[in-house]
PDB file of C-alpha atoms in Angstrom:
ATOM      1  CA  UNK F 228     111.941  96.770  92.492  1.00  0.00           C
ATOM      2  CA  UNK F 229     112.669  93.411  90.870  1.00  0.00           C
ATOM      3  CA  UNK F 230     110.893  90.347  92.449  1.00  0.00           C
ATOM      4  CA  UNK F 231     112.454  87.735  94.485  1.00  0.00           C
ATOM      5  CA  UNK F 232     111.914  84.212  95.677  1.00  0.00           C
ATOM      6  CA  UNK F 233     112.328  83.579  99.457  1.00  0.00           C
ATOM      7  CA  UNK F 234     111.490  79.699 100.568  1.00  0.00           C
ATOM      8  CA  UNK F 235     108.984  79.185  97.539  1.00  0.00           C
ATOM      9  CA  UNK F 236     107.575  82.680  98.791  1.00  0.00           C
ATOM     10  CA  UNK F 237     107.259  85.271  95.915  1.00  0.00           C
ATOM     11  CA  UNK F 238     108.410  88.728  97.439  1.00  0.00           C
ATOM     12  CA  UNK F 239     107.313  92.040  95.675  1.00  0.00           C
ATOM     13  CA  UNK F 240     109.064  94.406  97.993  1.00  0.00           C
ATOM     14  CA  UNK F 241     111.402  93.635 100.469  1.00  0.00           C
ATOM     15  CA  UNK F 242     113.346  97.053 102.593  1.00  0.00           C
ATOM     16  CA  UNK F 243     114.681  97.969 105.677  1.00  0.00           C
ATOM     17  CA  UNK F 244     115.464 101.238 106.983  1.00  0.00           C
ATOM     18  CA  UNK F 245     117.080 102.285 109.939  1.00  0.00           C
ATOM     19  CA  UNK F 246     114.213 101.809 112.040  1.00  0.00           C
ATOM     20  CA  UNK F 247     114.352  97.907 111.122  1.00  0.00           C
ATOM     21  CA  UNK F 248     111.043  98.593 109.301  1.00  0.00           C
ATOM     22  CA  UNK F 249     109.948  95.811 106.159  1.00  0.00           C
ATOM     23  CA  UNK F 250     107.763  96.863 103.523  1.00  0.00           C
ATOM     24  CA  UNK F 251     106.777  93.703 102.921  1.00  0.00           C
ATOM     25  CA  UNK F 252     104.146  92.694  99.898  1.00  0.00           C
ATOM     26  CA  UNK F 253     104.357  88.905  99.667  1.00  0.00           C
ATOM     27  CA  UNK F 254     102.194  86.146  97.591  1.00  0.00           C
ATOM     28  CA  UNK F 255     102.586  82.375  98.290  1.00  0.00           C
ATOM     29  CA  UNK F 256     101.999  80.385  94.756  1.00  0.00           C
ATOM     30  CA  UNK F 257      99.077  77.892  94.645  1.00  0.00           C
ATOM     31  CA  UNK F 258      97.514  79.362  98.585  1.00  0.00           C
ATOM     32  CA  UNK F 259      94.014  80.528  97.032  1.00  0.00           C
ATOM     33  CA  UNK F 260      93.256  81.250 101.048  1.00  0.00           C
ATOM     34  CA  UNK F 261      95.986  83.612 101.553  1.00  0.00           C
ATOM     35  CA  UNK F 262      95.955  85.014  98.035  1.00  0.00           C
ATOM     36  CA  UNK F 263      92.287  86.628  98.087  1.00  0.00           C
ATOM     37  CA  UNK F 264      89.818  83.991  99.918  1.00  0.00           C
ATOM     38  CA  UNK F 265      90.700  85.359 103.096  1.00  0.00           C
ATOM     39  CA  UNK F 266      90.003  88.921 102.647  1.00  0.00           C
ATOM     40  CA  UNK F 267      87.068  87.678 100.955  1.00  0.00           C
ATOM     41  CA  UNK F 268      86.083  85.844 104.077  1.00  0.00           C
ATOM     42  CA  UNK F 269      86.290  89.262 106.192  1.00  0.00           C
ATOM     43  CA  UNK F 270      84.097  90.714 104.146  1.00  0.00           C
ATOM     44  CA  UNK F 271      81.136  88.606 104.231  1.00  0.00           C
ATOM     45  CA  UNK F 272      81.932  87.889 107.789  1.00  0.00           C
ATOM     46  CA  UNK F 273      81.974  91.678 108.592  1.00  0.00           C
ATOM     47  CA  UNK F 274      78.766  92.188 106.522  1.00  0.00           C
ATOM     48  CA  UNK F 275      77.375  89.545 108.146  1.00  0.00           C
ATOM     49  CA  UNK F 276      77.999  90.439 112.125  1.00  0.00           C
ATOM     50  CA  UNK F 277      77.778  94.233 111.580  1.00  0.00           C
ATOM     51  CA  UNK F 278      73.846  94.217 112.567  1.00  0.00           C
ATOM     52  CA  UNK F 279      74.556  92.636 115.762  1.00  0.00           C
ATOM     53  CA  UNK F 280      78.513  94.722 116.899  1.00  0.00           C
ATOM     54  CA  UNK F 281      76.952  97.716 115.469  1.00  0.00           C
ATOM     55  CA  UNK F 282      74.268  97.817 118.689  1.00  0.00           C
ATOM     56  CA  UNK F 283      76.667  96.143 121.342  1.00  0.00           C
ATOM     57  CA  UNK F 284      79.348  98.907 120.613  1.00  0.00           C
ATOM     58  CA  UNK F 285      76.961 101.516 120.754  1.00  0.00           C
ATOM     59  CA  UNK F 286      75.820 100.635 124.176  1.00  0.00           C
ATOM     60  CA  UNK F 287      79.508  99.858 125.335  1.00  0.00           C
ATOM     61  CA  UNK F 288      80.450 103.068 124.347  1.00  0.00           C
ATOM     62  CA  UNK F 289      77.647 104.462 126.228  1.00  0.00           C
ATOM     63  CA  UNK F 290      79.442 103.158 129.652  1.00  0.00           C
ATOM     64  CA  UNK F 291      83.190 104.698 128.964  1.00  0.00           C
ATOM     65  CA  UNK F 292      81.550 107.435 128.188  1.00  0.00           C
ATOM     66  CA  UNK F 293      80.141 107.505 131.557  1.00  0.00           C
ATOM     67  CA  UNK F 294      83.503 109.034 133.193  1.00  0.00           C
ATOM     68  CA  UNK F 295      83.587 111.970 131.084  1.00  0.00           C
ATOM     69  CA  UNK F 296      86.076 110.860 128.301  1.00  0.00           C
ATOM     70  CA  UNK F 297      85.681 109.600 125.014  1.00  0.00           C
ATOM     71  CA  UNK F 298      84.220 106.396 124.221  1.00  0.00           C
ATOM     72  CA  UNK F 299      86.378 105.106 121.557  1.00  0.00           C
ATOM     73  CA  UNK F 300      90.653 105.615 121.653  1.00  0.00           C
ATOM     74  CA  UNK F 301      92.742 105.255 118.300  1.00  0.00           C
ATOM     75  CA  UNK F 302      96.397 104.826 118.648  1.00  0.00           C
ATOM     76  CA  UNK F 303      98.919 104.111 115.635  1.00  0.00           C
ATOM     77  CA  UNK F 304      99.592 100.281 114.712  1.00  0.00           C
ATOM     78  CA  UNK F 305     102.144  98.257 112.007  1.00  0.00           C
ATOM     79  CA  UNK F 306     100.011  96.688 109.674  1.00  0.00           C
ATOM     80  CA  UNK F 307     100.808  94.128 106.735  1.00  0.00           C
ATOM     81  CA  UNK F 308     103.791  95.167 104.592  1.00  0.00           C
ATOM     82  CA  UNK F 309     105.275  97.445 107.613  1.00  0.00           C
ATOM     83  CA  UNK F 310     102.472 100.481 106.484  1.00  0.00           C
ATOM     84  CA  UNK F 311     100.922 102.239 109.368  1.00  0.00           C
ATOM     85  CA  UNK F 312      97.551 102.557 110.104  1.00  0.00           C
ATOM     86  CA  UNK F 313      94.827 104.054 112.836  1.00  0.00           C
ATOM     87  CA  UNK F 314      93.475 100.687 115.100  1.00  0.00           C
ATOM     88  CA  UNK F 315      90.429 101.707 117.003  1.00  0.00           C
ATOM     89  CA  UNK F 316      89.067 100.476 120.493  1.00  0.00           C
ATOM     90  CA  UNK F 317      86.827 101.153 122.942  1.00  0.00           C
ATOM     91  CA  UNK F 318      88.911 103.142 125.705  1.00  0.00           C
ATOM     92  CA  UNK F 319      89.521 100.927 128.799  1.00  0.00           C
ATOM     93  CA  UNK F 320      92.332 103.139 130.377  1.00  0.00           C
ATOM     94  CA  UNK F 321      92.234 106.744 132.221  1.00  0.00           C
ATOM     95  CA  UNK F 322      92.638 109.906 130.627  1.00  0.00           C
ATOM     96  CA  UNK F 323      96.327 110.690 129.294  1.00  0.00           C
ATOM     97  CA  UNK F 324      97.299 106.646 129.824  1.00  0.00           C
ATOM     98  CA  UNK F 325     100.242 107.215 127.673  1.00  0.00           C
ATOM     99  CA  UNK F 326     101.847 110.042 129.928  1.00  0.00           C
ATOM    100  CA  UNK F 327     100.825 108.324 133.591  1.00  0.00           C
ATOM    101  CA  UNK F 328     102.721 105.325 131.920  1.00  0.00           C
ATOM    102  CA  UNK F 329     106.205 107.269 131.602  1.00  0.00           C
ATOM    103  CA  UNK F 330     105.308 109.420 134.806  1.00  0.00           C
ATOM    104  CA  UNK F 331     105.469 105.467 136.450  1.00  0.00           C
ATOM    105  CA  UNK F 332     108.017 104.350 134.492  1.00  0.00           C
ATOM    106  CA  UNK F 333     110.459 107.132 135.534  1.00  0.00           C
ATOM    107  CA  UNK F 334     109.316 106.815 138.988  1.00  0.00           C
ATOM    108  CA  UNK F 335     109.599 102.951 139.351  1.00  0.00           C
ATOM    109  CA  UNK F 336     112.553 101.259 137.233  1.00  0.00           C
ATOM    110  CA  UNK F 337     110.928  97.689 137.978  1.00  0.00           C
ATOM    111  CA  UNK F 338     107.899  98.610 136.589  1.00  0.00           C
ATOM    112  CA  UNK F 339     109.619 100.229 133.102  1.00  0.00           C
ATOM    113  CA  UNK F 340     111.839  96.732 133.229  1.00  0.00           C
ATOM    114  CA  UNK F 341     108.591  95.248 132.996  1.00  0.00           C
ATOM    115  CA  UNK F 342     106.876  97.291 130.689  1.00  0.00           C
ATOM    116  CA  UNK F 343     109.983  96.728 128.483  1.00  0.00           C
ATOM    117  CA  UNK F 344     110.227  93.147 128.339  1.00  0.00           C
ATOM    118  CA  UNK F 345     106.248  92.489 127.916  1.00  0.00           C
ATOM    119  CA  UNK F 346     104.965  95.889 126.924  1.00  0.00           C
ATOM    120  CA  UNK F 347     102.022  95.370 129.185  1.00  0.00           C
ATOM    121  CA  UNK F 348     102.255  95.767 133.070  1.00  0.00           C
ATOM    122  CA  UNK F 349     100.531  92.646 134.851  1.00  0.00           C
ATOM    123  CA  UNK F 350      98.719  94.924 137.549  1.00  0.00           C
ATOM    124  CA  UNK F 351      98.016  98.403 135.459  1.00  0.00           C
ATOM    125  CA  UNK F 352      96.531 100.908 137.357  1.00  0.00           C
ATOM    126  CA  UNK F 353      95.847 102.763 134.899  1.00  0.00           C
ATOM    127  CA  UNK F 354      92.707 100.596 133.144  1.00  0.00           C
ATOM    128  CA  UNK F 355      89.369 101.780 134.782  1.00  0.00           C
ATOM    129  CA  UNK F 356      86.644  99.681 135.869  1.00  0.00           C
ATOM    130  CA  UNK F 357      85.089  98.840 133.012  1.00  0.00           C
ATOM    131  CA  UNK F 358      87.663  99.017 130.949  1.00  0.00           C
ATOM    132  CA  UNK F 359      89.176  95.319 133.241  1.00  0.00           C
ATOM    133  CA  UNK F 360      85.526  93.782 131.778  1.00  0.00           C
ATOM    134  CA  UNK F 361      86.367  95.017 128.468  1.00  0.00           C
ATOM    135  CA  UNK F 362      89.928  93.757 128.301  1.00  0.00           C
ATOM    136  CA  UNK F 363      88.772  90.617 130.031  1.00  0.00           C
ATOM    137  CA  UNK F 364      86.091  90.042 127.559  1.00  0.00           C
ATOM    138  CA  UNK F 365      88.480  91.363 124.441  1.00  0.00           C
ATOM    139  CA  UNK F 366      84.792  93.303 123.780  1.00  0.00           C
ATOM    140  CA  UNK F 367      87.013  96.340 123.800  1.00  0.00           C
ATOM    141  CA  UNK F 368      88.222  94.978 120.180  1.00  0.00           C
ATOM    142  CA  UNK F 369      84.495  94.775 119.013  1.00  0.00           C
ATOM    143  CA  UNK F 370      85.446  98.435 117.082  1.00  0.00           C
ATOM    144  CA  UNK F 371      88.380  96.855 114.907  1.00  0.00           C
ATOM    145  CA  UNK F 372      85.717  95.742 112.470  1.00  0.00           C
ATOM    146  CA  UNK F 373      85.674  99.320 111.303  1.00  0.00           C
ATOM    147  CA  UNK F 374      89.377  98.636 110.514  1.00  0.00           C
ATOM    148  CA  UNK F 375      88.295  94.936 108.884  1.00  0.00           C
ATOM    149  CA  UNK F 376      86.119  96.767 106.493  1.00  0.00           C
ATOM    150  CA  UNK F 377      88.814  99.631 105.584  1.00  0.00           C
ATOM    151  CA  UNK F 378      91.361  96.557 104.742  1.00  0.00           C
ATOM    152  CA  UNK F 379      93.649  97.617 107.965  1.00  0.00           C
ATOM    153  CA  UNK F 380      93.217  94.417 109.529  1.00  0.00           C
ATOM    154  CA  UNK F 381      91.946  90.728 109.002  1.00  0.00           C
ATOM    155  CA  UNK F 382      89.127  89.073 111.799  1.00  0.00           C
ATOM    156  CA  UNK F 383      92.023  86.337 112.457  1.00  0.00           C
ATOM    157  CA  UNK F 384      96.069  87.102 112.419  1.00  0.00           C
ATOM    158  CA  UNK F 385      98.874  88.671 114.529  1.00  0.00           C
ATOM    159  CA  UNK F 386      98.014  91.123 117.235  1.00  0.00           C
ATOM    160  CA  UNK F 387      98.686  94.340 115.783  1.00  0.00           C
ATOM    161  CA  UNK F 388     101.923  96.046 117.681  1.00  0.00           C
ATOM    162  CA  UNK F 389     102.834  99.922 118.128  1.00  0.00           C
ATOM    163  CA  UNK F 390     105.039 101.578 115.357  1.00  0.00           C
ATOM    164  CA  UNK F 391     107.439 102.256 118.743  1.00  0.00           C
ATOM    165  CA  UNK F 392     107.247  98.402 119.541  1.00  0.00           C
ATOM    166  CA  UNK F 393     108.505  97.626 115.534  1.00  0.00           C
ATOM    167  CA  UNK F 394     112.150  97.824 116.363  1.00  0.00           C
ATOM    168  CA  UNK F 395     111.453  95.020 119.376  1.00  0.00           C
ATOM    169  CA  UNK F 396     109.497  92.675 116.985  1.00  0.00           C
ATOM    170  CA  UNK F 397     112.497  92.751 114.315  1.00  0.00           C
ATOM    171  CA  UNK F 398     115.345  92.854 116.701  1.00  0.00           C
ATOM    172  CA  UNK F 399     113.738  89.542 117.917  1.00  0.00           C
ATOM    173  CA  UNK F 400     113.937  87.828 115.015  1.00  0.00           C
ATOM    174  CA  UNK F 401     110.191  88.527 113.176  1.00  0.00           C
ATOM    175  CA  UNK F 402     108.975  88.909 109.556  1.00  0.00           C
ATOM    176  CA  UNK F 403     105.818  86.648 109.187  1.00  0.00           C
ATOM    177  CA  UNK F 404     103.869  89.556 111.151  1.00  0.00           C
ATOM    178  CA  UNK F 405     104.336  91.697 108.263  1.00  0.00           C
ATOM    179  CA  UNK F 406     103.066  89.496 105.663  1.00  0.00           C
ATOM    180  CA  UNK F 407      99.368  89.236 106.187  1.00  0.00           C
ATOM    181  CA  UNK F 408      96.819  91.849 107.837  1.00  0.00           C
ATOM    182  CA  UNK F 409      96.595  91.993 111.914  1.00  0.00           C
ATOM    183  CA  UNK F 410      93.689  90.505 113.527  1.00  0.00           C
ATOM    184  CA  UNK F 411      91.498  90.777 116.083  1.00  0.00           C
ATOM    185  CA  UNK F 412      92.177  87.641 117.088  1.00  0.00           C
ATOM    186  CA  UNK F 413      94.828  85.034 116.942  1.00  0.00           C
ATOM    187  CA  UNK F 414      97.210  82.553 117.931  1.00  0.00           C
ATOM    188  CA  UNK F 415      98.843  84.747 120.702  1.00  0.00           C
ATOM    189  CA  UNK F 416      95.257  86.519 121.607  1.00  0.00           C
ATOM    190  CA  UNK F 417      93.495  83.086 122.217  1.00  0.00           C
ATOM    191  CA  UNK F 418      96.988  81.049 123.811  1.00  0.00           C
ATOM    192  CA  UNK F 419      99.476  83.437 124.539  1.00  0.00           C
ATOM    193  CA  UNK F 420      98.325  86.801 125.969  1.00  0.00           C
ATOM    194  CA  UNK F 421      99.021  87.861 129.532  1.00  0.00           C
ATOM    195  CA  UNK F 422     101.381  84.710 129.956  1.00  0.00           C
ATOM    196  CA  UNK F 423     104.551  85.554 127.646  1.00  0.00           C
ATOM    197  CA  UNK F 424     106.455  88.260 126.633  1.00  0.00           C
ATOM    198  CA  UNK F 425     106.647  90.403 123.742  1.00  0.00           C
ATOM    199  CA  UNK F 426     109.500  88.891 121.895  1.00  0.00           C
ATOM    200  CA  UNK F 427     107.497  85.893 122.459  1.00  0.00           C
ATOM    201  CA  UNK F 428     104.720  86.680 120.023  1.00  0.00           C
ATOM    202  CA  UNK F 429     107.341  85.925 116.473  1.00  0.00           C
ATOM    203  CA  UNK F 430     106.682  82.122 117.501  1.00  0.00           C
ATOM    204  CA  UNK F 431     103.011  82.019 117.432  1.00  0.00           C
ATOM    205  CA  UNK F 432     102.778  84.490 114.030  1.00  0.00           C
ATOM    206  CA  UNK F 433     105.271  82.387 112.595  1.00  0.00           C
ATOM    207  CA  UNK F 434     103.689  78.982 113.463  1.00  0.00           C
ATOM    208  CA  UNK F 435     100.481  81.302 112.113  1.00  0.00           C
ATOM    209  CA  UNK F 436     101.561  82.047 109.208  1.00  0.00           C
ATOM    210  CA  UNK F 437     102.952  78.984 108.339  1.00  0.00           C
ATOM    211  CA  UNK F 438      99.500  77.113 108.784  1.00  0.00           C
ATOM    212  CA  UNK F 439      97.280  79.514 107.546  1.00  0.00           C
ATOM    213  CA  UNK F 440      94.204  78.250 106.054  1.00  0.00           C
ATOM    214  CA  UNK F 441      90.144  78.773 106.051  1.00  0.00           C
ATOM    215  CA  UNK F 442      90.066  75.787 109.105  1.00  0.00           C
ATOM    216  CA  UNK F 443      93.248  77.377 111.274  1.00  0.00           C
ATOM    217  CA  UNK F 444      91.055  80.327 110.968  1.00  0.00           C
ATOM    218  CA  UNK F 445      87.708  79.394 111.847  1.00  0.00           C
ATOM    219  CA  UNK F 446      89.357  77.353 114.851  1.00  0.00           C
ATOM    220  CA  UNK F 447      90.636  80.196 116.200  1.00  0.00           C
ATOM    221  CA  UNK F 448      87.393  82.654 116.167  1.00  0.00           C
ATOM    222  CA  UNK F 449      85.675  79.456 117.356  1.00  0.00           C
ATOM    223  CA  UNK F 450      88.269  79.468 120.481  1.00  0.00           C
ATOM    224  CA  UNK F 451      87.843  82.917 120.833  1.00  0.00           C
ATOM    225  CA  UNK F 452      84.330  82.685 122.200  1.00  0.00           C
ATOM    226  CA  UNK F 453      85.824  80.666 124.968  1.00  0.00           C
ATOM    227  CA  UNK F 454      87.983  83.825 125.647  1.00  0.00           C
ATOM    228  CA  UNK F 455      84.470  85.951 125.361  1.00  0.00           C
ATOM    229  CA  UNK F 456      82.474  83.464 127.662  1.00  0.00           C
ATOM    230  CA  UNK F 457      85.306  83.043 130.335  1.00  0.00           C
ATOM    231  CA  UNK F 458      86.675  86.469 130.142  1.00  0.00           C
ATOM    232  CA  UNK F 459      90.378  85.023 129.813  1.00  0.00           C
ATOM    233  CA  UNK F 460      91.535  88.113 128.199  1.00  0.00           C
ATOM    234  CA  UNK F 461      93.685  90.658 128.911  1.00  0.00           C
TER     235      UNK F 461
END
């Protein structure tokens, strides 16, 4: 596949299928940051805060596990260049989430309106008690540095979406998402989560993308302690 210049923006690979997918390898000339410093970053930041998730994890998992189910809950994400990839969490909803979601859906046409435009339901039964002071705290992210270390995802970038959420994110205009690695934190995590809709996210991992540096990044772990401290999550 022969290279290609898009706004100054070196593309490797650029394809769509039907699905609206983008495999999407992309270097930006002269942005040491983006070109290798930030993975670089992860790294030593992962190394560096493993000793202390490692323990809080364990014990967190120790709770969920309380109710009889599993402590942790994988589910398939879109990661950079479109490829798909296993994102792990602690488990904050019931058992079989996925199929009490259409079961309510089918049953409630408001409430699949709803899921449909923001892909999250603002009162969800289906998140257990602990699992509200896990989303609240966004501790239930805590196992994603698993995925930092395999080179799934990035400590800072795009909340990573569904592969059945994909054909939303195009259809609304996106590609920036699928240039750099998810993150556990963001732009949309720290300003825009449980106030906009889905479609809503391509402006904040545009304006991301667009700005990315070493000091966007550290600004927004630093305001994601906030989000820890005051439970503002969702």
């Amino acid at each position: 596949m022969k290279d290609s210049s898009v706004v100054g923006v070196e593309m490797s690979a650029i394809a769509a299928d039907r699905s609206g997918r983008f495999d999407v390898a992309l270097r930006k000339p002269g942005k040491l940051y983006q070109n290798g410093g930030k993975r670089l970053f992860d790294l030593v930041m992962a190394v560096l805060t493993l000793p202390i998730i490692a323990p809080v994890v364990f014990i967190l998992w120790a709770f969920v596990r309380a109710d009889g189910g599993p402590g942790f809950y994988s589910q398939t994400r879109i990661g950079v260049g479109g490829r798909e990839f296993r994102c792990w969490k602690l488990r904050t909803m019931i058992m079989d989430a996925d199929t009490v979601l259409r079961e309510m859906c089918d049953a409630d046409p408001e409430l699949a309106q709803e899921w449909h435009r923001n892909q999250k339901l603002a009162n969800d039964p289906r998140i257990t008690k602990i699992g509200r002071f896990l989303r609240a705290s966004s501790l239930d992210e805590l196992p994603q540095i698993w995925n930092i270390l395999l080179g799934d995802m990035s400590f800072v970038g795009p909340r990573p979406f569904m592969d059945d959420q994909d054909f939303l994110y195009v259809a609304a205009g996106g590609r920036a998402y699928y240039t750099v690695r998810p993150g556990i934190t963001g732009p949309w995590q720290v300003f825009g989560r449980g106030e906009t809709s889905f479609t809503d996210r391509v402006k904040y991992d545009t304006f991301y993308c667009d700005k990315l540096t070493l000091k966007s990044d550290l600004f927004y772990i630093w305001k994601t302690v906030g989000v820890v401290v005051r439970r503002t999550g969702s």
